[in-house]
PDB file of C-alpha atoms in Angstrom:
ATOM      1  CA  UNK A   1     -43.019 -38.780  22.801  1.00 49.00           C
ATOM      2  CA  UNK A   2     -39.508 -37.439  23.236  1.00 49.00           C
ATOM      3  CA  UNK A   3     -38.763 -33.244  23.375  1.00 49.00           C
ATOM      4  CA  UNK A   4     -35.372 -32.345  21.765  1.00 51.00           C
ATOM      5  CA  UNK A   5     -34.006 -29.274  22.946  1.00 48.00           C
ATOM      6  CA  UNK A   6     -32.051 -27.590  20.748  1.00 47.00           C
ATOM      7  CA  UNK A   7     -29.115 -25.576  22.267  1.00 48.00           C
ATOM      8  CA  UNK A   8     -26.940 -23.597  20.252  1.00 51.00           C
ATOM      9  CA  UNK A   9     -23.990 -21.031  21.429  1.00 49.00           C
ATOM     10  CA  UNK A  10     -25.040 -17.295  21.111  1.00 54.00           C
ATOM     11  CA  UNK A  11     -23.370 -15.728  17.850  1.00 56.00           C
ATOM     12  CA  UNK A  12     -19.912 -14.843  18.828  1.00 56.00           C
ATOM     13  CA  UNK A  13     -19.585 -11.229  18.935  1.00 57.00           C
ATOM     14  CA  UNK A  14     -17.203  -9.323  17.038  1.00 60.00           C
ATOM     15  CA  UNK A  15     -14.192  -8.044  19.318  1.00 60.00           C
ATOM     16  CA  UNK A  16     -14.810  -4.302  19.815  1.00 69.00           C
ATOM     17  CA  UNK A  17     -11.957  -2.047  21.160  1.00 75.00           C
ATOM     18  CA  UNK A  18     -11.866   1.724  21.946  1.00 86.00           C
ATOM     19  CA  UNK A  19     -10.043   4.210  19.838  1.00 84.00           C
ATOM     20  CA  UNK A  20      -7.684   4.417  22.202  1.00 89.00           C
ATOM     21  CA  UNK A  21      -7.101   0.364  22.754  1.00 91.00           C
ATOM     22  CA  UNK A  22      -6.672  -0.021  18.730  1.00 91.00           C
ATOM     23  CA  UNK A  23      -3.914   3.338  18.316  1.00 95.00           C
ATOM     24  CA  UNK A  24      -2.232   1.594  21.821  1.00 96.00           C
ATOM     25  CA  UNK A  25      -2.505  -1.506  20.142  1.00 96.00           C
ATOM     26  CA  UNK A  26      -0.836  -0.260  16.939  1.00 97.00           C
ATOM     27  CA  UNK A  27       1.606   1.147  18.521  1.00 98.00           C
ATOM     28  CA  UNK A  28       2.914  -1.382  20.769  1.00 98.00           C
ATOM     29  CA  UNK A  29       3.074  -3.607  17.089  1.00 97.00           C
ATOM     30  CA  UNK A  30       5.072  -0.862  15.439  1.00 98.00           C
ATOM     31  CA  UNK A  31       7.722  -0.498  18.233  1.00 98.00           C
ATOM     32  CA  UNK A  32       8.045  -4.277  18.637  1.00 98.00           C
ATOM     33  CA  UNK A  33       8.919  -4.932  15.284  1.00 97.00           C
ATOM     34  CA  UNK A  34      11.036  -2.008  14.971  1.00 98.00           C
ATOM     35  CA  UNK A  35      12.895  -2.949  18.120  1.00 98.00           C
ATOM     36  CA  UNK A  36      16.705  -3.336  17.903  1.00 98.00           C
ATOM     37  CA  UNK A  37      17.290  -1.013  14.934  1.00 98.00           C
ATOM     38  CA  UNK A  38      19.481   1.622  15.404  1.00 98.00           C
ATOM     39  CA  UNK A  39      18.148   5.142  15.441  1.00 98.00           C
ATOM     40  CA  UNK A  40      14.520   3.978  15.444  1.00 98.00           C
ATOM     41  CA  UNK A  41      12.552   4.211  18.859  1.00 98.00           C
ATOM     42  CA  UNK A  42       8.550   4.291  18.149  1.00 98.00           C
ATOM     43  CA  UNK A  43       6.872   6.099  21.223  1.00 98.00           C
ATOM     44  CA  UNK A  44       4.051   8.271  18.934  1.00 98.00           C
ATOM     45  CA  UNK A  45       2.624   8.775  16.031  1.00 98.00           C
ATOM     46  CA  UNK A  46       4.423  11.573  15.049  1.00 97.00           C
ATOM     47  CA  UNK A  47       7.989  12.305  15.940  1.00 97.00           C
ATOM     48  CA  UNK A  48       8.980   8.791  16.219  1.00 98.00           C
ATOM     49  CA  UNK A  49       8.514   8.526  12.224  1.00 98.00           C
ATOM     50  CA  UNK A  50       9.713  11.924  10.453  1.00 98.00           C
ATOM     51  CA  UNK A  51      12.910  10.427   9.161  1.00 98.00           C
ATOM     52  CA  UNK A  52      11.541   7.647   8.219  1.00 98.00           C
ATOM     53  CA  UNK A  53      13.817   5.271  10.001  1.00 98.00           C
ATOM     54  CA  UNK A  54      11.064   3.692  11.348  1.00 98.00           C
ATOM     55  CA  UNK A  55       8.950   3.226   8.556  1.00 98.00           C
ATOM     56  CA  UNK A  56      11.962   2.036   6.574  1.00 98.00           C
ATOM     57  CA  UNK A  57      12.864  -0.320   9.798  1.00 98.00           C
ATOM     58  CA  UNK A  58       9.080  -1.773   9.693  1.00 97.00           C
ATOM     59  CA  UNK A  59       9.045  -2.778   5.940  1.00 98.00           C
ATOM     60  CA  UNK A  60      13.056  -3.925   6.728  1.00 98.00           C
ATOM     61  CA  UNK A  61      11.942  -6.168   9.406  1.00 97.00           C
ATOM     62  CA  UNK A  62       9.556  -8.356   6.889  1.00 97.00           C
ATOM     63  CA  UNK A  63      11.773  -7.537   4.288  1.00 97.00           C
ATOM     64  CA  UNK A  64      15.091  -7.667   5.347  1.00 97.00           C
ATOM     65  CA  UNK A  65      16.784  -8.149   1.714  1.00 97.00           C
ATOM     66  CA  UNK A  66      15.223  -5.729   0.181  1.00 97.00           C
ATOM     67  CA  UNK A  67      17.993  -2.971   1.228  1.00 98.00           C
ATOM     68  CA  UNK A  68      20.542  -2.308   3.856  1.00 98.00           C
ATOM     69  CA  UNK A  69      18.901  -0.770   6.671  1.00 98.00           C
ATOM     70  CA  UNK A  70      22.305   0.161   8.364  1.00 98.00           C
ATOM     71  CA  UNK A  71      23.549   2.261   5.302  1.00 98.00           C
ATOM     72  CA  UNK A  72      20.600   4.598   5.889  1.00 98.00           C
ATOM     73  CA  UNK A  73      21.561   8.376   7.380  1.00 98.00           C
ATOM     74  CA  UNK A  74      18.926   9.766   9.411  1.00 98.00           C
ATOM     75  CA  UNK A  75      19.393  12.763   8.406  1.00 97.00           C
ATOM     76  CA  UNK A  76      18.382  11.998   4.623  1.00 98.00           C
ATOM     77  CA  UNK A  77      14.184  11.888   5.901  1.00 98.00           C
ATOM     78  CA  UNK A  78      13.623  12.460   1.609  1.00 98.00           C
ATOM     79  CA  UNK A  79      15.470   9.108   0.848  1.00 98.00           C
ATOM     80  CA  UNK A  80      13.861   7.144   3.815  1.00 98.00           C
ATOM     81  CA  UNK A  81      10.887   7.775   3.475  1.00 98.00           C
ATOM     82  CA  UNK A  82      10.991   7.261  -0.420  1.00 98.00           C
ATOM     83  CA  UNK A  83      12.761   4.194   0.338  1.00 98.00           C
ATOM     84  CA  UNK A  84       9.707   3.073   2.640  1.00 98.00           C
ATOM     85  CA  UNK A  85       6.661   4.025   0.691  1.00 98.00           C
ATOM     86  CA  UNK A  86       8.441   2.557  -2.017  1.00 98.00           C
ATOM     87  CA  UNK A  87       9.299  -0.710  -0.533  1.00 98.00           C
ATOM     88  CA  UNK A  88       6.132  -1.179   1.036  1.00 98.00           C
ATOM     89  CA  UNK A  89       4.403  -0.682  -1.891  1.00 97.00           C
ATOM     90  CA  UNK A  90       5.919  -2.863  -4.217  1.00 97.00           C
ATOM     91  CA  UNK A  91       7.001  -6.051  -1.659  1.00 97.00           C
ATOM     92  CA  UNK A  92       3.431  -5.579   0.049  1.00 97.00           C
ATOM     93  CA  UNK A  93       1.280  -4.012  -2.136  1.00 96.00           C
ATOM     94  CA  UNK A  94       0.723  -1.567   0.606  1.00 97.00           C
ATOM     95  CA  UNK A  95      -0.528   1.945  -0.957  1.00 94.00           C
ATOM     96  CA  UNK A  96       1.217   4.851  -0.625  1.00 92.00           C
ATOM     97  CA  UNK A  97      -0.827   6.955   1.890  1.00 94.00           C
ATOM     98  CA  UNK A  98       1.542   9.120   2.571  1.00 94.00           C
ATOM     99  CA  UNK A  99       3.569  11.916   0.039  1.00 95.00           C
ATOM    100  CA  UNK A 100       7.034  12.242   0.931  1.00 97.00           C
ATOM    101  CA  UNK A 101       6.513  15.858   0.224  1.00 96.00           C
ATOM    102  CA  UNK A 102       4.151  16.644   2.674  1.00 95.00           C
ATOM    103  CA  UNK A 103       6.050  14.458   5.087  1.00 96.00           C
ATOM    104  CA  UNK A 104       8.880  16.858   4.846  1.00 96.00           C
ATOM    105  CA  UNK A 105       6.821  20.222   4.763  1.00 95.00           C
ATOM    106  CA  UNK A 106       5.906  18.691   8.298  1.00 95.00           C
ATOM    107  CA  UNK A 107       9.651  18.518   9.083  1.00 94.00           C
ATOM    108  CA  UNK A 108       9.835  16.763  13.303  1.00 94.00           C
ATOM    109  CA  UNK A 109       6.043  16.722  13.926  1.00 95.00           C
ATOM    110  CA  UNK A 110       3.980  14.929  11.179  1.00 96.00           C
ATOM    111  CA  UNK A 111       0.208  14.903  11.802  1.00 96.00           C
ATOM    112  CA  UNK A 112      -0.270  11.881  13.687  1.00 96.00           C
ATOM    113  CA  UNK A 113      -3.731  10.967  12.104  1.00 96.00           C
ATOM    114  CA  UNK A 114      -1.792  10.335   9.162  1.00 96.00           C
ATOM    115  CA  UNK A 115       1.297   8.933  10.046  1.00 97.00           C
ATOM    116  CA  UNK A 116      -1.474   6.545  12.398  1.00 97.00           C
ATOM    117  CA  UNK A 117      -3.826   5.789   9.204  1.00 96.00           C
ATOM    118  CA  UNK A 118      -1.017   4.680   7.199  1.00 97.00           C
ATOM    119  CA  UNK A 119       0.831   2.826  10.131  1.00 98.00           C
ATOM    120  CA  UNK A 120      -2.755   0.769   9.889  1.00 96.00           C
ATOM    121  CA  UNK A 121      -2.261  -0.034   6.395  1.00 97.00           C
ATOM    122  CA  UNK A 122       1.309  -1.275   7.039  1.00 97.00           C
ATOM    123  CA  UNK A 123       0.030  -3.190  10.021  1.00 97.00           C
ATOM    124  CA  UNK A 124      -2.693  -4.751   7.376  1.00 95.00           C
ATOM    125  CA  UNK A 125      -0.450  -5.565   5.077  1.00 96.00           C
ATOM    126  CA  UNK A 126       2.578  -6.848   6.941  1.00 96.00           C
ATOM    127  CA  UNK A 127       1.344  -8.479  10.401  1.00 91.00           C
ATOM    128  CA  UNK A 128       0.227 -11.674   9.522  1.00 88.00           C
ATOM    129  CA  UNK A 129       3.661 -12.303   7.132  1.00 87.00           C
ATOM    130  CA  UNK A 130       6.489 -14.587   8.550  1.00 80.00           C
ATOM    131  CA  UNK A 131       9.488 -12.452   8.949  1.00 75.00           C
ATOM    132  CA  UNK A 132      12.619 -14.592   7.613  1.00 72.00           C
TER     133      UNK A 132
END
């Protein structure tokens, strides 16, 4: 009489990262794939994305046809960030978390809780594309 012993590999366990690890993490992504453009350096969540250079710079990387990064003026944050919600929403189907509005009424210092949850949809939506 034979015994057969049956090994199998414990369940793999599901990758699990602080708060802090995942918003480093996202943030490292965002100023990676922003790097090079002019007038876009990502360092925070907040700052780094009121005039919506770098969201614009972020959907421009994956997208770079869609429109002509270089024409943008930093100092038009309403068309930017139009231009990036806009973009992202219809090239990626990413959803518009943020109102250009309120992004305004926030003028240098959007909450970074937003800015962050919506950087995480972008991230969602865009990471695992091929840029051209």
């Amino acid at each position: 009489m034979t015994t057969e012993i049956m090994l199998s590999a414990p369940a793999a366990k599901p990758v699990q990262r602080s708060p802090t690890a995942i918003k480093d993490m996202l943030l490292q992504w965002a100023a990676k794939m922003t790097e090079g453009y002019p007038n876009v350096s990502v360092t925070n969540f907040s700052g780094s994305w009121a005039n919506g250079l770098a969201f614009c710079a972020l959907v421009h990387h994956f997208f770079p046809d869609a429109f002509d990064f270089n024409a943008l003026d930093p100092a038009n944050r309403k068309h930017n960030l139009g231009l990036a919600f806009k973009s992202a929403e219809e090239l990626a189907d990413i959803s518009p978390l943020l109102e250009v509005d309120d992004m305004l009424m926030m003028k240098d210092k959007p909450d970074w809780k937003c800015v962050f949850c919506y950087v995480q949809a972008l991230y969602r939506g865009l990471h695992q594309r091929t840029p051209p």
